[in-house]
Short mmCIF file of C-alpha atoms in Angstrom, two decimals:
data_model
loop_
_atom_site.label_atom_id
_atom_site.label_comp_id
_atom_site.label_asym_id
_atom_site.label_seq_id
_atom_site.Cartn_x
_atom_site.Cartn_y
_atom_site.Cartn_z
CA UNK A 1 168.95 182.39 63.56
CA UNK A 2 166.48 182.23 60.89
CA UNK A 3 167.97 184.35 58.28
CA UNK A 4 170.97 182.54 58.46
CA UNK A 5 170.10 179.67 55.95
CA UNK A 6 168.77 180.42 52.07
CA UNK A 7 166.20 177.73 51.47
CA UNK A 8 168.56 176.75 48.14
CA UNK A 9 171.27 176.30 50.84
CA UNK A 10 171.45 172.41 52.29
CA UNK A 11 170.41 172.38 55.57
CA UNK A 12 170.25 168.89 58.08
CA UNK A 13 166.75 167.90 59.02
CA UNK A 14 165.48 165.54 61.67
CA UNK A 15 161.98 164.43 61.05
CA UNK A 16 160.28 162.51 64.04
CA UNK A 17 157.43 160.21 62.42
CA UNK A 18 159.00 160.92 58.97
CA UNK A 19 157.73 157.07 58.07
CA UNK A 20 153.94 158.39 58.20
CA UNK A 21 151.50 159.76 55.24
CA UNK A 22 152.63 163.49 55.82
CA UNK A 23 156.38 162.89 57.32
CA UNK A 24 156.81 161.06 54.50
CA UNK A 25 156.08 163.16 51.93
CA UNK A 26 157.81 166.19 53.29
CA UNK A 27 160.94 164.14 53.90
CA UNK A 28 161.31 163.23 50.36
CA UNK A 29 160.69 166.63 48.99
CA UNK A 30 163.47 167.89 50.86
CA UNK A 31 165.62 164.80 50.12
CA UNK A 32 164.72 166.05 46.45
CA UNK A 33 165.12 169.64 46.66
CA UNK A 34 169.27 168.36 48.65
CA UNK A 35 169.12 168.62 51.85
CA UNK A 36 170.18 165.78 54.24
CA UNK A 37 167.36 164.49 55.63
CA UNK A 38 167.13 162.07 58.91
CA UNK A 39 164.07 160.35 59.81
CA UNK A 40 162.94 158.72 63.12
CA UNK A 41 159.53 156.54 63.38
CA UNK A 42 158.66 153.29 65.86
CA UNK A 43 156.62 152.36 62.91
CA UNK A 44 153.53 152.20 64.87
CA UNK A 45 151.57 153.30 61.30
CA UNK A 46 154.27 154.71 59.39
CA UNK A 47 155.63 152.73 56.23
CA UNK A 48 159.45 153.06 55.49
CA UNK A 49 158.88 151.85 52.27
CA UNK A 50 157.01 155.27 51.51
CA UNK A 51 160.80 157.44 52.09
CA UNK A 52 163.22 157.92 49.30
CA UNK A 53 166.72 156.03 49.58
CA UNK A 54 168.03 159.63 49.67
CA UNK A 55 166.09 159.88 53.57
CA UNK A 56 167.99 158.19 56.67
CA UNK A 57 165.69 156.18 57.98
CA UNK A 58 165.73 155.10 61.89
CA UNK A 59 163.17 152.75 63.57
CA UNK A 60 162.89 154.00 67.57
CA UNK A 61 160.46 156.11 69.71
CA UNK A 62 160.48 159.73 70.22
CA UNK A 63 160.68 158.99 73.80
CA UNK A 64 164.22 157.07 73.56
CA UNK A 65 166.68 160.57 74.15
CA UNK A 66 169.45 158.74 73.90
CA UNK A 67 168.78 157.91 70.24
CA UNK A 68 167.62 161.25 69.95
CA UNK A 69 171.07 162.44 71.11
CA UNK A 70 172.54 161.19 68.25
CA UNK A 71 170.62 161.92 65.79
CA UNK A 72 170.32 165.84 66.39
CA UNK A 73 173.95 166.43 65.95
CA UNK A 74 174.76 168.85 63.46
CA UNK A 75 170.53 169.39 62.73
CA UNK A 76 169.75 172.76 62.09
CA UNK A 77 165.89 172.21 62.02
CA UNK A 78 163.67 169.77 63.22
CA UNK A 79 160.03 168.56 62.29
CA UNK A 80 157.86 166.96 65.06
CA UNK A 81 155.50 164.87 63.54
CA UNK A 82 155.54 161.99 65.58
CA UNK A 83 152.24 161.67 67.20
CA UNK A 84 149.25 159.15 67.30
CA UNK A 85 146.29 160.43 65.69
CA UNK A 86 143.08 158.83 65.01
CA UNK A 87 140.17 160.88 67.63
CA UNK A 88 137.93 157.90 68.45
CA UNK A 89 141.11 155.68 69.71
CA UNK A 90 142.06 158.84 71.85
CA UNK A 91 138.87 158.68 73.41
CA UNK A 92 139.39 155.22 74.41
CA UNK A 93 142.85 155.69 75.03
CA UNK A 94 143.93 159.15 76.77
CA UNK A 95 147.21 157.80 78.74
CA UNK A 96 148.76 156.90 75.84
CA UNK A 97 147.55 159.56 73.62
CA UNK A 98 149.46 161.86 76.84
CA UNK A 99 152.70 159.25 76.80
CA UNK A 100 153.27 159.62 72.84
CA UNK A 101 152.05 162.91 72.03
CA UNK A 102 152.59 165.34 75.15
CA UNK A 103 155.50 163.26 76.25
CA UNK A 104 157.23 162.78 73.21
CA UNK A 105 157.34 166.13 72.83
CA UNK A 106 158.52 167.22 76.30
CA UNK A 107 161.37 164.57 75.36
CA UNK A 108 162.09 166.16 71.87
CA UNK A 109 162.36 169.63 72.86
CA UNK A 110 164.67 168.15 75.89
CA UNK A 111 166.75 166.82 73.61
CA UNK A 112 166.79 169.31 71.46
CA UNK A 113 167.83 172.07 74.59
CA UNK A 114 170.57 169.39 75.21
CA UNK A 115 172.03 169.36 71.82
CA UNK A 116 171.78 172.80 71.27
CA UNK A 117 169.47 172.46 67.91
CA UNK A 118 168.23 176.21 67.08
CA UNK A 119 164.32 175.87 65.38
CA UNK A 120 161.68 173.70 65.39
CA UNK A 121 158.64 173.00 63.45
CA UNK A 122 155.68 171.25 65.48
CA UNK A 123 152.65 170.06 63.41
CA UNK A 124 149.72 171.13 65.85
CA UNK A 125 145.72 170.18 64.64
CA UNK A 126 142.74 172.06 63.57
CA UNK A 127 141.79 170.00 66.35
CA UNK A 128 142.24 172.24 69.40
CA UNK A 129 139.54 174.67 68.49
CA UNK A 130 136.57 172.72 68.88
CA UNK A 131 133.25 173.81 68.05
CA UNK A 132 133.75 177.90 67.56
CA UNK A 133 130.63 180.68 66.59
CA UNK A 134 133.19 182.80 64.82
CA UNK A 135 134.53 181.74 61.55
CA UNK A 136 136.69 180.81 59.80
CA UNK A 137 138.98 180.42 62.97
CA UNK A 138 141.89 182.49 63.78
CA UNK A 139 144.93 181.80 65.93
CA UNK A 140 143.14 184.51 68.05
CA UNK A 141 140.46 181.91 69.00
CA UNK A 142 140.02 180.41 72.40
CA UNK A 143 141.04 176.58 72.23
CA UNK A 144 138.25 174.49 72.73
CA UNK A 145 139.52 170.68 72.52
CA UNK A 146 136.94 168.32 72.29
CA UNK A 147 138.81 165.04 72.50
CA UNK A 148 142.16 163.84 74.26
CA UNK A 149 143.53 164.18 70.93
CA UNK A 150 142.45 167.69 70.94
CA UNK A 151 144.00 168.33 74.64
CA UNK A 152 147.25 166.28 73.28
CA UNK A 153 147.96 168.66 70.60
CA UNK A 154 147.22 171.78 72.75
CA UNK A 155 149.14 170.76 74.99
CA UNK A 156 152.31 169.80 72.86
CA UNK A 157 152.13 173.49 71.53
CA UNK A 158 152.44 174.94 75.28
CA UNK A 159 155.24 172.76 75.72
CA UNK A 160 157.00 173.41 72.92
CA UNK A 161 156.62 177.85 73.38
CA UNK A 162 157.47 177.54 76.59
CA UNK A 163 161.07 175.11 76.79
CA UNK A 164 161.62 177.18 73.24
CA UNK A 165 161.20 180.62 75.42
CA UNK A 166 163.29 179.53 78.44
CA UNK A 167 166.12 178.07 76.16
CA UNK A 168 166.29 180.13 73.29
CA UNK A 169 164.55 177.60 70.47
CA UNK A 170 162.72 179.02 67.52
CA UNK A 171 159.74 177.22 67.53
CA UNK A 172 156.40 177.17 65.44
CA UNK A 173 153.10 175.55 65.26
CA UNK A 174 151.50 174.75 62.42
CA UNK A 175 147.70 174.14 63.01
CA UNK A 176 146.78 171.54 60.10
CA UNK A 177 143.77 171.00 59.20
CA UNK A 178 141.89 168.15 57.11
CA UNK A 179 145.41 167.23 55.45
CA UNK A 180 144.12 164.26 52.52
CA UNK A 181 145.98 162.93 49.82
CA UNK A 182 147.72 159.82 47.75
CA UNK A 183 149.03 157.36 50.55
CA UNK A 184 147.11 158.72 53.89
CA UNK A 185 146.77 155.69 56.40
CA UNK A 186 143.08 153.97 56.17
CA UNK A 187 143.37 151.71 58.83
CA UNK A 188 140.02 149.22 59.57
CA UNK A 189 138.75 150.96 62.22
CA UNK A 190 138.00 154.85 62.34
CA UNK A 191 139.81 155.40 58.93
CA UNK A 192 139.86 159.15 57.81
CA UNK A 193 136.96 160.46 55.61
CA UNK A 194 138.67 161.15 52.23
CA UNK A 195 140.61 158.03 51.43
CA UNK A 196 137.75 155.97 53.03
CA UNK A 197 134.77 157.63 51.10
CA UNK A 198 137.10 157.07 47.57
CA UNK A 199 137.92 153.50 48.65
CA UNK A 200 133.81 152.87 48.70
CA UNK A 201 132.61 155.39 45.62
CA UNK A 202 135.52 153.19 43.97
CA UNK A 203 134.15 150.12 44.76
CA UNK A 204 130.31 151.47 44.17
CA UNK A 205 130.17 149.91 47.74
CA UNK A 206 128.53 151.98 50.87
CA UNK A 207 129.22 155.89 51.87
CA UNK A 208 128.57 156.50 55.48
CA UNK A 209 127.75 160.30 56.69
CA UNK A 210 127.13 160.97 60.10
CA UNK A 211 124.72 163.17 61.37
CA UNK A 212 122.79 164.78 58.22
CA UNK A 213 126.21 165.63 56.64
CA UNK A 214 125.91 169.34 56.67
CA UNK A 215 128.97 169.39 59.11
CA UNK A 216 131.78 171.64 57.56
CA UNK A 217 135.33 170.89 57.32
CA UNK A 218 138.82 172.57 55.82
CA UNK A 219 139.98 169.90 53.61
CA UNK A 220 143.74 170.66 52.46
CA UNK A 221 145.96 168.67 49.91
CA UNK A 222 149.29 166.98 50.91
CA UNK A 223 151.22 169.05 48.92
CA UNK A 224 150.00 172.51 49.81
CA UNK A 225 150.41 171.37 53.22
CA UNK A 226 154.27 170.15 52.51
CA UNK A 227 154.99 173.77 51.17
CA UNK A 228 154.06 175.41 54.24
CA UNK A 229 156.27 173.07 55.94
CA UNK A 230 159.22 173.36 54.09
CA UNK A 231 158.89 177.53 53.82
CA UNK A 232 158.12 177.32 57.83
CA UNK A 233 162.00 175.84 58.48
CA UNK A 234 163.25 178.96 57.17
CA UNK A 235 160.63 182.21 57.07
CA UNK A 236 161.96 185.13 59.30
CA UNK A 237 159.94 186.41 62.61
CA UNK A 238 157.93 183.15 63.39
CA UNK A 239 159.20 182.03 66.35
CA UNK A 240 157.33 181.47 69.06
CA UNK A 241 154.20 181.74 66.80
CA UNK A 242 151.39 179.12 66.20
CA UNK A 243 149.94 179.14 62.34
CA UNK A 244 146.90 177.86 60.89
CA UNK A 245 147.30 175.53 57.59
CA UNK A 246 144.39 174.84 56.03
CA UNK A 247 142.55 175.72 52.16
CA UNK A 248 140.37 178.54 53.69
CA UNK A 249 137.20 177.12 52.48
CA UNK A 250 135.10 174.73 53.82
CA UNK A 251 132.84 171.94 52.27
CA UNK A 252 129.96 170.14 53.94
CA UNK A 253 130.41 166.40 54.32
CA UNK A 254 127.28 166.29 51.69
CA UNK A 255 128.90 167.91 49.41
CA UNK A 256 132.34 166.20 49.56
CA UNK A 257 130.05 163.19 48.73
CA UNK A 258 128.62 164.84 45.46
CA UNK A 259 132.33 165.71 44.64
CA UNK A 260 133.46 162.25 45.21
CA UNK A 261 130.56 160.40 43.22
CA UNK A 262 130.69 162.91 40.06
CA UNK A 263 134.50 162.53 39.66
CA UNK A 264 134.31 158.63 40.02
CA UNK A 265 131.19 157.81 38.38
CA UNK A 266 130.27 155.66 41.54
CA UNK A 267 126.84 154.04 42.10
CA UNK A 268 127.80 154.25 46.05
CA UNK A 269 124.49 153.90 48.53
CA UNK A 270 124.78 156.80 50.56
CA UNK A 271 123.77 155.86 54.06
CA UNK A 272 123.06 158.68 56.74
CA UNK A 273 123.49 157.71 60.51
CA UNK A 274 121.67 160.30 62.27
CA UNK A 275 123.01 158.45 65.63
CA UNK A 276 126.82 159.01 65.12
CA UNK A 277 128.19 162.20 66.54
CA UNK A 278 129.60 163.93 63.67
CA UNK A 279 131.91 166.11 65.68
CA UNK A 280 132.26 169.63 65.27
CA UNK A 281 129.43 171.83 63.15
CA UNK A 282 131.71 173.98 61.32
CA UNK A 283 135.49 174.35 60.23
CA UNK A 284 137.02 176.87 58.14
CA UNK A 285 140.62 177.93 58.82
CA UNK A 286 141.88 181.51 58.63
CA UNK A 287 145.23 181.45 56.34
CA UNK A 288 145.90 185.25 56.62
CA UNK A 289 149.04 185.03 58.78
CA UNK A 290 150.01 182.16 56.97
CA UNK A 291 150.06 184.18 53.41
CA UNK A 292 152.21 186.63 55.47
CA UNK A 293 154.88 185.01 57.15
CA UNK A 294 154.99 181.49 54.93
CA UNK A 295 154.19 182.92 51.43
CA UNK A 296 151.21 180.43 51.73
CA UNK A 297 148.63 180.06 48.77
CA UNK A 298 147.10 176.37 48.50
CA UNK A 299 147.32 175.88 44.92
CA UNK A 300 144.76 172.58 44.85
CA UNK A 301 141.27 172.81 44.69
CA UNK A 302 139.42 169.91 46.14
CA UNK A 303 138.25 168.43 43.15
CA UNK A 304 141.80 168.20 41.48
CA UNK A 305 143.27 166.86 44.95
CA UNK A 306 140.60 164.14 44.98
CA UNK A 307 141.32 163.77 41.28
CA UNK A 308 145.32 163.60 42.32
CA UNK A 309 144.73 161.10 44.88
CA UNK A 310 143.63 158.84 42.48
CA UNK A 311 145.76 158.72 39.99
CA UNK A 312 148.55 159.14 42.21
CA UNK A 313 147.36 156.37 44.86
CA UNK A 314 148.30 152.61 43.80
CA UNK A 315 145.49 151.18 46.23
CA UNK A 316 142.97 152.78 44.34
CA UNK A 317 144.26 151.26 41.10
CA UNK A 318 142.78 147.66 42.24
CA UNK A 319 139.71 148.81 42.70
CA UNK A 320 137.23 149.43 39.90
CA UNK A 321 138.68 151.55 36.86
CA UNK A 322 136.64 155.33 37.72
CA UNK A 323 133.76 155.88 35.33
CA UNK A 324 133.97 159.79 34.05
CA UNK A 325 130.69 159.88 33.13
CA UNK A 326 128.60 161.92 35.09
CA UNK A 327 126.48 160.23 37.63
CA UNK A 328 122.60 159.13 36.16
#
């Protein structure tokens, strides 16, 4: 039960997609902070190099129970992270969006009921509440997915209440939103605004906003987000309980760009493309329950998280040295 364990105590965590930019970090905080720490990833985007020596790292899929058999034994928590998650590709894409992220976690918890493991800690998405009036966005809101991603995630979180309910699992959702920080995955295609829009400011090459860039959106550094996480494996009365994770503010895409070209100096060309869809108009998460079961207060402004990112990221080291000079 979840009083049992003191976080200072060492507790045995499996993390599924522990190999990615947020599994990664949180496993090697807690392989820090002494716990024993097991991590599962098919490598799909992850990078194993990213995990401490401390973390025990597995290659296989979250659908393989068998290998999940084993490596629950003796776990007192769990962390499902394991998920694909780029929006456009899920468009294209929906079956195995539904194999990897709804199955995978129908074969987690599964495994999980067959083991006998006691809490889980399912990373859910901003995602699943589309385009809302009310704001910032409560738990309270109506889901309104507007991608298979979107329906992936939602679905995942019925999945995992409901096998937790009928077999006794403490399970939580943690609704993340615009998670950004030192070693997210930019792949070619698609690649997520933050580290993209640094890689070109960097490089004084070309910023693309969609729509007219007044689009708002709850950007949240990696390590306020990995200190919900960890507090989540242990806080009293959350089962059963989905949780938003975000900064509680929002920025405009406009003015992330203003941010990103006064703390790099950059002589970017700022194209708009009025054509794109730029998604959702507004989102701001609501952190209030999150302040009262987790203890959660983001500590990193946006500025000093783009700032962190960085320093702290070695692919931005290649590029161009960032000018501090304000922007002439």
């Amino acid at each position: 039960q979840a009083g049992k364990w003191g976080v200072e105590d060492q507790m045995n965590f499996l993390i599924t997609g522990a190999a990615g930019f947020l599994g990664s970090a949180l496993a090697n905080r807690l392989a820090r902070e002494g716990h024993q720490v097991r991590g599962l990833d098919d490598l799909s985007t992850g990078n194993p190099q990213a995990l401490s020596p401390e973390v025990l790292f597995t290659r296989g899929d979250v659908n393989d129970r068998p290998k999940l058999w084993t490596l629950l034994q003796d776990v007192d928590c769990v962390y499902h992270l394991a998920a694909r998650v780029a929006v456009p590709e899920s468009i294209l894409y929906p079956r195995e969006y539904n194999a990897t992220n709804v199955g995978g976690t129908v074969s987690l918890m599964e495994a999980m009921r067959d083991v006998g493991v006691r809490r889980v800690v399912f990373t859910s998405s901003g995602a699943v509440y589309g385009d809302q009036q009310e704001q910032p966005l409560s738990e309270d809101a109506r889901p309104n997915p507007r991608s298979p991603y979107a329906v992936s995630k939602l679905a995942a979180e019925y999945y995992v209440r409901t096998i937790g309910d009928l077999w006794g699992i403490e399970t939580v959702s943690l609704r993340i939103f615009n998670v950004y920080g030192p070693g997210q995955h930019l792949p070619p295609s698609h690649p997520p605004v933050i580290p993209n829009f640094l890689r070109q400011a960097m490089r004084d090459g070309t910023i693309v906003v969609h729509g007219d860039g007044s689009q708002t959106r709850d950007y949240v550094f990696l390590d306020d987000v990995v200190s919900a996480m960890v507090a989540a494996a242990t806080a009293p009365d959350i089962g059963q309980r989905v949780i938003n994770i975000g900064s509680g503010q929002e920025t405009s895409v406009r003015e992330l760009v203003r941010i990103i070209l006064d703390i790099t100096g950059s002589k970017a060309e700022i194209i708009n493309n009025p054509r794109n869809d730029p998604g959702v108009s507004r989102m701001r998460a609501d952190i209030r329950l999150a302040q009262e079961k987790l203890n959660y207060y983001p500590q990193v402004s946006l500025e000093t998280g783009l700032r962190l990112t960085l320093e702290r990221d070695p692919r931005f080291k290649g590029e161009r040295p960032a000018r501090s000079a304000q922007r002439g």
